[in-house]
Tab-separated table of C-alpha atoms and ligand atoms in Angstrom:
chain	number	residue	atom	x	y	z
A	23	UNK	CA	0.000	0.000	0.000
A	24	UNK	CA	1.453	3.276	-0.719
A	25	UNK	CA	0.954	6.338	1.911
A	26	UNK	CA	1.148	9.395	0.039
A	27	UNK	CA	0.497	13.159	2.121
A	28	UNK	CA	0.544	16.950	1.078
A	29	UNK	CA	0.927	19.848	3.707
A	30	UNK	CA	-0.785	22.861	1.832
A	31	UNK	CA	-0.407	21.855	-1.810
A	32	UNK	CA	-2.655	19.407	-3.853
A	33	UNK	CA	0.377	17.326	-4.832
A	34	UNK	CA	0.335	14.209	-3.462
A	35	UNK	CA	4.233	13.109	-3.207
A	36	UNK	CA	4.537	9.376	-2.471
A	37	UNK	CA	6.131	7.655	0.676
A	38	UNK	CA	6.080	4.238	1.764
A	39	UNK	CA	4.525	3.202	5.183
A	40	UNK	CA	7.310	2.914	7.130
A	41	UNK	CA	5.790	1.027	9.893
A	42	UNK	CA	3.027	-1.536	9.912
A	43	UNK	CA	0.367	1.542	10.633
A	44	UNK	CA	-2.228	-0.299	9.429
A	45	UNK	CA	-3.265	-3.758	8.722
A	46	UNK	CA	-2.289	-5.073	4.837
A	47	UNK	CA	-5.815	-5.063	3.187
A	48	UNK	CA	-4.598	-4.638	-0.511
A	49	UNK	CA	-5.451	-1.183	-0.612
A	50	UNK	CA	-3.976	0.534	-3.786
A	51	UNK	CA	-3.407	4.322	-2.090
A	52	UNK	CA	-3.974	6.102	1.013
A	53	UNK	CA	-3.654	9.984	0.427
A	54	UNK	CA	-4.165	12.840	3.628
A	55	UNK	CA	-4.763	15.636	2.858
A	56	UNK	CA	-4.202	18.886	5.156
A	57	UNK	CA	-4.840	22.419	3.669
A	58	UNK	CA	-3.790	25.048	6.592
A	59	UNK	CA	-5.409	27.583	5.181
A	60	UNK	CA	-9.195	25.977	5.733
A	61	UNK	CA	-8.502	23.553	8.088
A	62	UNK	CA	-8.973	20.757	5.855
A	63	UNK	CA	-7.979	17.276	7.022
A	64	UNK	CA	-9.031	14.630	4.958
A	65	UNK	CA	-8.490	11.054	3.953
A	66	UNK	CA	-8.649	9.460	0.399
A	67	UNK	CA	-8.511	6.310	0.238
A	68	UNK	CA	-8.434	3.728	-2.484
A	69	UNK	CA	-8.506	0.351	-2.483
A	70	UNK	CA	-8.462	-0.725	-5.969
A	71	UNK	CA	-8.264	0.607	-9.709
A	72	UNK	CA	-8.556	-2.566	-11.527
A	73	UNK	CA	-11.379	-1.640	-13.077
A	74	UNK	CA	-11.766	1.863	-13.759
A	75	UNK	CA	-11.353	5.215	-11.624
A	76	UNK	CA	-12.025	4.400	-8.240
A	77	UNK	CA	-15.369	5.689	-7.734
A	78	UNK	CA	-16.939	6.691	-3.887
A	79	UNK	CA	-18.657	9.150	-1.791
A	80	UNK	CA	-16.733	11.710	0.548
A	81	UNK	CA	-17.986	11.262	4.381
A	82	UNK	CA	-17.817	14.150	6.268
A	83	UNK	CA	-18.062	13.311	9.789
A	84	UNK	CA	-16.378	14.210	13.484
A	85	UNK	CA	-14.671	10.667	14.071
A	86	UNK	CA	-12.989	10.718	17.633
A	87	UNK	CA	-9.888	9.760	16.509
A	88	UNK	CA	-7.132	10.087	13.252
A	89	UNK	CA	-7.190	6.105	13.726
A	90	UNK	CA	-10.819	5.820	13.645
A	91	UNK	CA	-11.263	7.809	10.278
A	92	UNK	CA	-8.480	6.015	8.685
A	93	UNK	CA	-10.061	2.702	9.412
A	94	UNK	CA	-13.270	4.056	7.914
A	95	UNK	CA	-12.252	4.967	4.981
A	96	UNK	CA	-10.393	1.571	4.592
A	97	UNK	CA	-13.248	-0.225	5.275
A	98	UNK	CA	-15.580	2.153	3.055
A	99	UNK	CA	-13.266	2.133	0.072
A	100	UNK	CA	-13.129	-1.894	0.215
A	101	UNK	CA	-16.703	-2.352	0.346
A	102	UNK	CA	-17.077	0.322	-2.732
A	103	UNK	CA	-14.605	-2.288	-4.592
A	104	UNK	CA	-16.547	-4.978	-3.960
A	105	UNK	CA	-20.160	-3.022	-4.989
A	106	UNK	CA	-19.311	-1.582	-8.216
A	107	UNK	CA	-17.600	-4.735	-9.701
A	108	UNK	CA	-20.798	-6.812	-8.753
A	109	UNK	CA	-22.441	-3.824	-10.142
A	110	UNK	CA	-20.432	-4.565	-13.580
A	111	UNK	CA	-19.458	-0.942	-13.162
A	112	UNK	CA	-16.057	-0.131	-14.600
A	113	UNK	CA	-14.959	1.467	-11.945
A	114	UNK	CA	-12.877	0.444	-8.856
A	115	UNK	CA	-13.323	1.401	-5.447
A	116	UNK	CA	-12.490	4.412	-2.996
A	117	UNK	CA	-14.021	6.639	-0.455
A	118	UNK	CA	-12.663	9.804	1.605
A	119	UNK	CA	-13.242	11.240	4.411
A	120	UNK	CA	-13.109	14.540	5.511
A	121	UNK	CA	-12.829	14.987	9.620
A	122	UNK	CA	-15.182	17.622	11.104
A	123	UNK	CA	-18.613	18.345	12.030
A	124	UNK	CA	-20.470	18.713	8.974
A	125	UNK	CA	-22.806	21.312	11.001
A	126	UNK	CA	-20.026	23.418	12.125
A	127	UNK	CA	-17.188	22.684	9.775
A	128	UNK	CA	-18.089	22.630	6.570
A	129	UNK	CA	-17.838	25.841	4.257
A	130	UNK	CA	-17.300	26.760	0.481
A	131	UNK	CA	-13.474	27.340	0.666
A	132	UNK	CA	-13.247	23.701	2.658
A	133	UNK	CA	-14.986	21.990	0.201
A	134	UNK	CA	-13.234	23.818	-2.676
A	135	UNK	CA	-9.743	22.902	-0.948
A	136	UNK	CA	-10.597	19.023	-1.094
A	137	UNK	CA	-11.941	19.552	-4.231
A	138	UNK	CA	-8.199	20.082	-5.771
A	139	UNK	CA	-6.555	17.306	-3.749
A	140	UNK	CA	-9.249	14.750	-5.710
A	141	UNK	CA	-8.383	16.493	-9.310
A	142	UNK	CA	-4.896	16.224	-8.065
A	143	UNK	CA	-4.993	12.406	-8.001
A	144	UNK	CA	-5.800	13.126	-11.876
A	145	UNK	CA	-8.857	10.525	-12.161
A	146	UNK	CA	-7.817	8.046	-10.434
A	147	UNK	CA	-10.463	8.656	-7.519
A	148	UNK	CA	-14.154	9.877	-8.549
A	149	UNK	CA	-15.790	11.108	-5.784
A	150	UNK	CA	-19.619	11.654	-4.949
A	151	UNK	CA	-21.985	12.464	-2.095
A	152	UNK	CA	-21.923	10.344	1.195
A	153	UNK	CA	-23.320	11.097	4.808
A	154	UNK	CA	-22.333	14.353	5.699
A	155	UNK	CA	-21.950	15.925	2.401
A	156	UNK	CA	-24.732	16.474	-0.231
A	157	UNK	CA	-26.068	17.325	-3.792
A	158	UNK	CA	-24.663	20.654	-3.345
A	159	UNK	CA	-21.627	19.727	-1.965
A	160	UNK	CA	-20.458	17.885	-5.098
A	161	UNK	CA	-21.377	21.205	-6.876
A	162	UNK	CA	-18.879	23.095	-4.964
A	163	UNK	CA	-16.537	20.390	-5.571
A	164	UNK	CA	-16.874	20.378	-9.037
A	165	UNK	CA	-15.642	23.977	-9.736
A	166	UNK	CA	-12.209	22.459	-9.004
A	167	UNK	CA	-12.385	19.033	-10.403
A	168	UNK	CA	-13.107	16.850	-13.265
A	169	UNK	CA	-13.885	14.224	-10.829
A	170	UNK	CA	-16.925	15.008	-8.966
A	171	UNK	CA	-20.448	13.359	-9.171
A	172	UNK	CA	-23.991	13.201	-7.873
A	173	UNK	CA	-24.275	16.891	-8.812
A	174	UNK	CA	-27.343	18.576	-9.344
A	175	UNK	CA	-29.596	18.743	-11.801
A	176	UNK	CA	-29.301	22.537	-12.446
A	177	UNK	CA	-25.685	22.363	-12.774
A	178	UNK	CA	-26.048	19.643	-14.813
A	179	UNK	CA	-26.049	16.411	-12.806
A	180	UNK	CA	-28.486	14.221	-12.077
A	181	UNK	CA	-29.521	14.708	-8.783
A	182	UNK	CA	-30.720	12.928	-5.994
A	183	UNK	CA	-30.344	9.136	-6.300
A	184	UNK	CA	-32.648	7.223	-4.446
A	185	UNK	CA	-35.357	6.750	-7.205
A	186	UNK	CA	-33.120	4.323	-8.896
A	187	UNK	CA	-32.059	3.215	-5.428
A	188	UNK	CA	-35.385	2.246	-4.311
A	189	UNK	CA	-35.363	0.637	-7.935
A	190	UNK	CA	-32.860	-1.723	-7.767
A	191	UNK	CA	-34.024	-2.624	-3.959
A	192	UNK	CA	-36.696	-3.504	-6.101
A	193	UNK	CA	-35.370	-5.613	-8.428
A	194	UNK	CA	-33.385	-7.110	-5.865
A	195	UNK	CA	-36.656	-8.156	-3.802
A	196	UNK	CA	-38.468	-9.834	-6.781
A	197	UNK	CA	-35.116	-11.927	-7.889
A	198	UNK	CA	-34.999	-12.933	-4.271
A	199	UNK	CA	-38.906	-14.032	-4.126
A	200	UNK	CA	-38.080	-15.611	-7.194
A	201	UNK	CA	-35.499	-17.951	-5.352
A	202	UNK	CA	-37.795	-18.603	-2.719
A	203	UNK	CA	-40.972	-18.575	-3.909
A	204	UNK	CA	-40.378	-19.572	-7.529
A	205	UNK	CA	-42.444	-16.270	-8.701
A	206	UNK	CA	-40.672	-12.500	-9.073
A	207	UNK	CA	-43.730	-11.003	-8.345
A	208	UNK	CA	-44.813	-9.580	-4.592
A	209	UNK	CA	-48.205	-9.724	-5.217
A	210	UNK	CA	-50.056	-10.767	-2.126
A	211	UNK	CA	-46.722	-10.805	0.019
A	212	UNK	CA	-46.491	-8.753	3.281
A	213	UNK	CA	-43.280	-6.299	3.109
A	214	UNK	CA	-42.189	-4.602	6.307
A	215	UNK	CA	-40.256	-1.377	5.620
A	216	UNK	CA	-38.042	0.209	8.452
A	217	UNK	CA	-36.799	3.440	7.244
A	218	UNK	CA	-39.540	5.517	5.202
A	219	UNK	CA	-37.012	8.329	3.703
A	220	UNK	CA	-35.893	8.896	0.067
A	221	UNK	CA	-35.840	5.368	-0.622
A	222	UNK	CA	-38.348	3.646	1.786
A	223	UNK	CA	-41.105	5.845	0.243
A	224	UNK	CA	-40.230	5.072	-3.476
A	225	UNK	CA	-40.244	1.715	-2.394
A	226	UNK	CA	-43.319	1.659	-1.166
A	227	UNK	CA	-44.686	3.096	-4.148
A	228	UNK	CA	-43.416	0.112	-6.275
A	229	UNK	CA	-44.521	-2.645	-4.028
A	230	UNK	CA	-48.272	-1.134	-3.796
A	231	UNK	CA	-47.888	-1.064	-7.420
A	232	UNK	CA	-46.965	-4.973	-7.538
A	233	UNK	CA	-49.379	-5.519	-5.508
A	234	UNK	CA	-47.799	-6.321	-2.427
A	235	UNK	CA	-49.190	-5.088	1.169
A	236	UNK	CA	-46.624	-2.770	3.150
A	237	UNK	CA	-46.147	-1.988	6.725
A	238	UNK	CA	-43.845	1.071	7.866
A	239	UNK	CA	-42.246	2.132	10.829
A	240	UNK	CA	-40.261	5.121	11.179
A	241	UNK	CA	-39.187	7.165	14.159
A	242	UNK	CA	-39.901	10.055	12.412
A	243	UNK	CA	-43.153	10.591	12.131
A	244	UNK	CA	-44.051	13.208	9.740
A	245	UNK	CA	-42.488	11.006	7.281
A	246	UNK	CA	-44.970	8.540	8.369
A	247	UNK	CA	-47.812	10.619	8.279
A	248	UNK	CA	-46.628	12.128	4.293
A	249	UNK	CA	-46.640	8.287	3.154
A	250	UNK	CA	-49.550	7.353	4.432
A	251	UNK	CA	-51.601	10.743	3.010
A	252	UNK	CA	-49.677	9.468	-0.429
A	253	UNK	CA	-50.606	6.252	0.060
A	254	UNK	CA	-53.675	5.232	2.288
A	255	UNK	CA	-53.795	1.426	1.918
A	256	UNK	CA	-50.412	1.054	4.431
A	257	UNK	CA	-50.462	0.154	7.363
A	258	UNK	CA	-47.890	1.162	10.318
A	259	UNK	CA	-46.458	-0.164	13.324
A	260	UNK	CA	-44.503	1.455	16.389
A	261	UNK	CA	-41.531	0.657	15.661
A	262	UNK	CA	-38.769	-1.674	14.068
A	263	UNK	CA	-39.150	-3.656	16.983
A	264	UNK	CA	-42.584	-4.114	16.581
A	265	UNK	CA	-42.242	-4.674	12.500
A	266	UNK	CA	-39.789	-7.665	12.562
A	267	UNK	CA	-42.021	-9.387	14.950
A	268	UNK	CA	-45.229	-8.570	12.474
A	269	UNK	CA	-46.441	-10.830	10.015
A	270	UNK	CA	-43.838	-10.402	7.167
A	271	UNK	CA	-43.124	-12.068	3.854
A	272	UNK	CA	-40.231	-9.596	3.322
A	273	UNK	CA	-38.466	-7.795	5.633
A	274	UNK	CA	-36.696	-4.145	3.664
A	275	UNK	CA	-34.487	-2.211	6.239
A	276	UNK	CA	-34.191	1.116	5.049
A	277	UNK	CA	-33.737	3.357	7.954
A	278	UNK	CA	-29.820	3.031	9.124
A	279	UNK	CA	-26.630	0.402	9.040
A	280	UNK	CA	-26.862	-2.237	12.262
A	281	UNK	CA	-30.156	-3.452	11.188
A	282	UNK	CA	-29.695	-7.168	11.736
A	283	UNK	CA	-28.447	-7.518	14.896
A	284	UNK	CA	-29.112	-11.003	16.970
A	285	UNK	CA	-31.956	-10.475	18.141
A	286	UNK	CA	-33.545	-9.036	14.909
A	287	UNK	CA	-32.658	-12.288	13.526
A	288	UNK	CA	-34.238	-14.422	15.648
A	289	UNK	CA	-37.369	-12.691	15.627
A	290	UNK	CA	-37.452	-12.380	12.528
A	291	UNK	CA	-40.539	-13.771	10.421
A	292	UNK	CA	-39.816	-12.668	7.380
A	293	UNK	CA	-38.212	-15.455	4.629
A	294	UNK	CA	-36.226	-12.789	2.279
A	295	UNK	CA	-34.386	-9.421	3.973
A	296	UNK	CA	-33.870	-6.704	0.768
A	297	UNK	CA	-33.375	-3.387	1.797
A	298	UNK	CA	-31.544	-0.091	1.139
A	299	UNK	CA	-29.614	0.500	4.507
A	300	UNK	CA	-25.473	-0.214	4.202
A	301	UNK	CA	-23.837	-2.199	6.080
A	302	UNK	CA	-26.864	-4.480	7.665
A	303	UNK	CA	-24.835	-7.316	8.800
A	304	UNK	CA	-23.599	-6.566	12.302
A	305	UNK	CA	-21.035	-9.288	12.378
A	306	UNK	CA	-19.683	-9.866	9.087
A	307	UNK	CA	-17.819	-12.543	7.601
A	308	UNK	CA	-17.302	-16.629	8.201
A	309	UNK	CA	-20.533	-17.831	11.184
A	310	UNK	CA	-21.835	-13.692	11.610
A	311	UNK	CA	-24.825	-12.224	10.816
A	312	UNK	CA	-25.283	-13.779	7.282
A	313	UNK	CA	-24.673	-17.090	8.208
A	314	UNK	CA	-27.511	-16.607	11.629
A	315	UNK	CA	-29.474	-15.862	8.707
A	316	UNK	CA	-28.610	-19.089	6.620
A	317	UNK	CA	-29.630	-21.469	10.216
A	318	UNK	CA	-33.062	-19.366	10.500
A	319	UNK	CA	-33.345	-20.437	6.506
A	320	UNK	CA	-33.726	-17.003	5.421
A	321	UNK	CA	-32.599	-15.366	2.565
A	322	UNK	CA	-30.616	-11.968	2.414
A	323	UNK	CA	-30.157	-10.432	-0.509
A	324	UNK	CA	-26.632	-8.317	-0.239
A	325	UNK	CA	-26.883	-4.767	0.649
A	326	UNK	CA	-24.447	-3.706	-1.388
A	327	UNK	CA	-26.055	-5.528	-4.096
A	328	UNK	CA	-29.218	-4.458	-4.124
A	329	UNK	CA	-28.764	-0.835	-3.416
A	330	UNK	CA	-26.199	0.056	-6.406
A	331	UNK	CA	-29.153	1.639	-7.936
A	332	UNK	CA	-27.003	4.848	-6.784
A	333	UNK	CA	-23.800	4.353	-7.644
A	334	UNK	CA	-24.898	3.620	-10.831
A	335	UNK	CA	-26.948	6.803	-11.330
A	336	UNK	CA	-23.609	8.769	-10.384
A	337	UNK	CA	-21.631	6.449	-12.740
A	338	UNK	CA	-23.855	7.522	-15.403
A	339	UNK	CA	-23.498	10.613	-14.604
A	340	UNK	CA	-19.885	11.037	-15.383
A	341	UNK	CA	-21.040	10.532	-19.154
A	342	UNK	CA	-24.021	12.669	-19.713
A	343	UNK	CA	-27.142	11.644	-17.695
A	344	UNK	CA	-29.608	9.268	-18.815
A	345	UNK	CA	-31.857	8.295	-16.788
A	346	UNK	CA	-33.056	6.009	-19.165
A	347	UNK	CA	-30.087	4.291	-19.304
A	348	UNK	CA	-28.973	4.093	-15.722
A	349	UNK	CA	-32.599	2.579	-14.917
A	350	UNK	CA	-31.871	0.128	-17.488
A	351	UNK	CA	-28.466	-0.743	-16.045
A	352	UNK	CA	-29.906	-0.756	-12.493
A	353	UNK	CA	-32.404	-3.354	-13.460
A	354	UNK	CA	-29.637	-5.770	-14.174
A	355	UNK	CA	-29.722	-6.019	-10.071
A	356	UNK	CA	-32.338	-8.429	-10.638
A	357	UNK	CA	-29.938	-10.807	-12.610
A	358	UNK	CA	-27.099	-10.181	-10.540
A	359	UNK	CA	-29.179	-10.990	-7.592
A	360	UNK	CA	-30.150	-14.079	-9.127
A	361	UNK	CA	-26.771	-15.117	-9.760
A	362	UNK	CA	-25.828	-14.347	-6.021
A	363	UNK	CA	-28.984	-16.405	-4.815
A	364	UNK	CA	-28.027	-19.424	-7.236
A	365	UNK	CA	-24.144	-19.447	-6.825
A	366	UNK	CA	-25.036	-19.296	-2.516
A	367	UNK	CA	-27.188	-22.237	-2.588
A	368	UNK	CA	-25.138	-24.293	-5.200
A	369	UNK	CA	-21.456	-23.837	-2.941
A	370	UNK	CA	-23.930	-23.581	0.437
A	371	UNK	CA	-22.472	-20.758	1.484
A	372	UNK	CA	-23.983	-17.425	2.511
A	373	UNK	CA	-25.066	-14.701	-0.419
A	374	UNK	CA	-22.502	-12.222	1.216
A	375	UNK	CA	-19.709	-14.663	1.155
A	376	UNK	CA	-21.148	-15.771	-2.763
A	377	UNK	CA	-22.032	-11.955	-3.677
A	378	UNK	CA	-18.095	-11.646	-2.696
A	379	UNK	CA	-16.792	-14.236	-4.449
A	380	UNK	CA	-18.285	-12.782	-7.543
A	381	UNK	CA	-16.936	-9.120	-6.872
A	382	UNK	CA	-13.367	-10.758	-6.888
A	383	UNK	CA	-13.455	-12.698	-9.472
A	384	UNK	CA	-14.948	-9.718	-11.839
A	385	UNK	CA	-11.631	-7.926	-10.593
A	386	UNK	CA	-8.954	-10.480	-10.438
A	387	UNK	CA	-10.593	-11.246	-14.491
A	388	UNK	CA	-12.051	-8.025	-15.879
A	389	UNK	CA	-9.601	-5.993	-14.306
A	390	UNK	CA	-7.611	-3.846	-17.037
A	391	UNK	CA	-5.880	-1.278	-15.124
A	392	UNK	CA	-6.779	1.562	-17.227
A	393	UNK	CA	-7.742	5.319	-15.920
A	394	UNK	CA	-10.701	6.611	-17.735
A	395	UNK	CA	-10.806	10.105	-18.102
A	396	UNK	CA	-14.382	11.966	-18.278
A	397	UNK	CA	-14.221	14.625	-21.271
A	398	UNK	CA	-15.016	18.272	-20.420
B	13	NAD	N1	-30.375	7.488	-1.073
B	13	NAD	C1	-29.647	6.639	-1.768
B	13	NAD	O1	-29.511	6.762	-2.999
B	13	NAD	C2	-28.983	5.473	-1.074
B	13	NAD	C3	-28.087	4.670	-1.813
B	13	NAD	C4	-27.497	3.564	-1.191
B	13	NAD	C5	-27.784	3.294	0.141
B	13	NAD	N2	-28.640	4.103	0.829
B	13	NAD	C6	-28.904	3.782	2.231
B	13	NAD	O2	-30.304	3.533	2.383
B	13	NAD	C7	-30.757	4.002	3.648
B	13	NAD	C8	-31.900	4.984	3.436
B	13	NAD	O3	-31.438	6.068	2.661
B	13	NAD	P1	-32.364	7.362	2.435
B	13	NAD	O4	-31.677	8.153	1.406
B	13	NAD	O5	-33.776	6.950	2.273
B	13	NAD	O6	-32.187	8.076	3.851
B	13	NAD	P2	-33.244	9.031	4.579
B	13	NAD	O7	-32.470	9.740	5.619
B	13	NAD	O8	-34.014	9.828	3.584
B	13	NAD	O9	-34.276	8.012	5.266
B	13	NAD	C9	-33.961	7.228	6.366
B	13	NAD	C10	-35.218	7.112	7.196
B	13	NAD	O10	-34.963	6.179	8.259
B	13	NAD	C11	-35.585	6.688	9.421
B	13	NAD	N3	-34.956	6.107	10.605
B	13	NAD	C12	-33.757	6.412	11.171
B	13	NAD	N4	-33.554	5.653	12.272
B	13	NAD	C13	-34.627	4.840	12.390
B	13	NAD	C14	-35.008	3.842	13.320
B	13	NAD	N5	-34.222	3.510	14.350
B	13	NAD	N6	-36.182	3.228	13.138
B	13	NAD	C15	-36.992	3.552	12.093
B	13	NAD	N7	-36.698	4.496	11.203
B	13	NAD	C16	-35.531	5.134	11.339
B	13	NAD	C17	-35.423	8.195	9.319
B	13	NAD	O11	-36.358	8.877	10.149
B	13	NAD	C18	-35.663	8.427	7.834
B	13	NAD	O12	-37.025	8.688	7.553
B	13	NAD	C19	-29.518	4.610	4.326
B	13	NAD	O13	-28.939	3.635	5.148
B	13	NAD	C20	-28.607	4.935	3.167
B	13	NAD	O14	-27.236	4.897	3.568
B	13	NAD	C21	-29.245	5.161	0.253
């Protein structure tokens, strides 16, 4: 992994770690960034380039320690890898961080000042809107560099995502009642929604539309009380706590990460768990989460899988906005999902551990290498 840093200018000079900072993951680059004159102190970090730009939101948020942000955006820029090569995106992955209190911290000449360390890395790190930064955000990013997206529509990008998220959640939840129930369709099935934002309430839109019932808990309740003036037919519960216990066909978190913890999984009644939140799993890898989910014989359709509907609107984005054709690429979820489902049942392991498998073996096969440069 090489460590590269810049004091005040956008140069990134490269050094090698010279002590075992950090544990070897494989990442490609770690850049930090400090600009003295804003107070910018930021990580980028990218984990792989195999195939394409690494592409990944900036998170802008106070982490309690260097360490912890570092670790973050290792973890963050992995993950990215892994979701835009099952994605069949050709790009690789990365994610930054910038460390500060979005609330208090953030300000044009910031934002401006990060925005030339990411168009010094000359392409090779794409970056978009995470928590903590926005829409508008990426516009103030882009007046310094080529490699900003997930702008908005008036300055000519595309805008806000979760449309084609709550799309390929979508998709993801009929390939996965299609494993389990033989039929793609939700007609007649009971979906539980946690999480009625952006995406919950598109969601629910397309599942009253299939014909499926929905129930809906949110803690925030004029969000509640919009959907259900939108859509009268739903019915809502408490709380989460209340929902996974409810009579559920599906269960969709779409509220925040954490959402299947222990004892979510054992009271679970649901058969399929699709949703939109990241990171759901709360122990990952080898006999966590995914595999608790395996002995209660219920199927999870990868996070990261199913809610690419976003990075592939900001993908798009990089060459001239179609909606059209990023809805088309972001119903390919369904396939993808599919092949997850089948390739997890045939080797008996869990979809996360299959939906990985696949990731890897896109990059370790697809993987070219090249920088692609957006015109303009
Ligand atoms: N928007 C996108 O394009 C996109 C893309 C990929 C992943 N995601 C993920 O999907 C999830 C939803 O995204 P969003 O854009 O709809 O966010 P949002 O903030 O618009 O909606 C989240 C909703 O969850 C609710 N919520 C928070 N904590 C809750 C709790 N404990 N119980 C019940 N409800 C709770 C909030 O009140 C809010 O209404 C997030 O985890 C996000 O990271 C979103």
């Amino acid at each position: 992994m090489a460590m590269s840093s810049s004091a005040t200018s956008p140069s990134p000079s490269q050094v090698s770690a010279a002590a075992p900072l950090l544990p070897p993951l494989g990442h490609e680059q770690v850049v930090f960034c400090h600009d003295q004159a804003t107070g910018l102190r930021a990580i980028i970090s990218i984990y792989s380039t195999a195939l394409g730009p690494a592409l990944g939101g900036t998170r802008f948020y106070p982490y309690e320690s260097d360490e912890a942000a570092l670790q973050d955006a290792l973890r963050l820029s992995r993950s990215m890898a892994y979701k835009n090569a099952l994605s069949g995106l050709d790009h690789g992955g990365g994610k930054a961080i910038i460390i500060g209190d979005p609330a208090t911290d953030k300000n044009e000449a910031m934002l401006r000042a990060y925005g030339r360390f990411v168009q010094s890395l000359g392409g090779r790190y794409v970056t978009a809107a995470d928590v903590g930064t926005s829409v508008s955000d990426m516009d103030v990013i882009a007046k310094e560099t080529r490699f900003a997206t997930g702008r908005s529509e008036v300055n000519g990008g595309a805008g806000d995502s979760s449309v084609l998220t709550a799309f390929g959640v979508f998709q993801g939840m009929c390939a996965s009642a299609a494993h389990v129930w033989g039929n793609p369709s939700l007609a007649g099935k009971t979906v539980g929604i946690a999480g009625v934002g952006k995406v919950g309430s598109h969601l629910t839109a397309l599942l009253l539309k299939d014909g499926a019932r929905v129930v809906v808990a949110d803690v925030n309740s004029s969000a509640v009380v919009a959907l259900c003036e939108k859509h009268r037919e739903i019915n809502v519960v408490a709380d989460v706590f209340e929902l996974v216990r409810s009579d559920l066909d599906v269960f969709a978190p779409c509220a925040l990460g954490g959402a299947l913890d222990d004892a979510t999984v054992q009271a679970l009644t649901a058969k399929v768990v699709c949703g939109a939140a990241n990171n759901q799993l709360v122990v990952e890898g080898a006999g966590g989460t995914a595999q608790a989910l395996m002995n209660r014989g219920i199927t999870y359709a990868p996070d990261f899988l199913v809610n690419a509907g976003g990075v592939i609107q900001v993908s798009d984005e990089l060459h001239g906005f179609s909606f059209a054709r990023a809805k088309h690429r972001t119903e390919g979820i369904f396939e993808a999902t599919a092949s997850v489902l089948r390739l997890s049942a045939e080797k008996g392991t869990s979809p996360a551990e299959a939906a990985d498998h696949l990731a890897e073996e896109r990059m370790a096969t697809v993987g070219s290498n090249r920088i692609w440069l957006p015109t303009g």
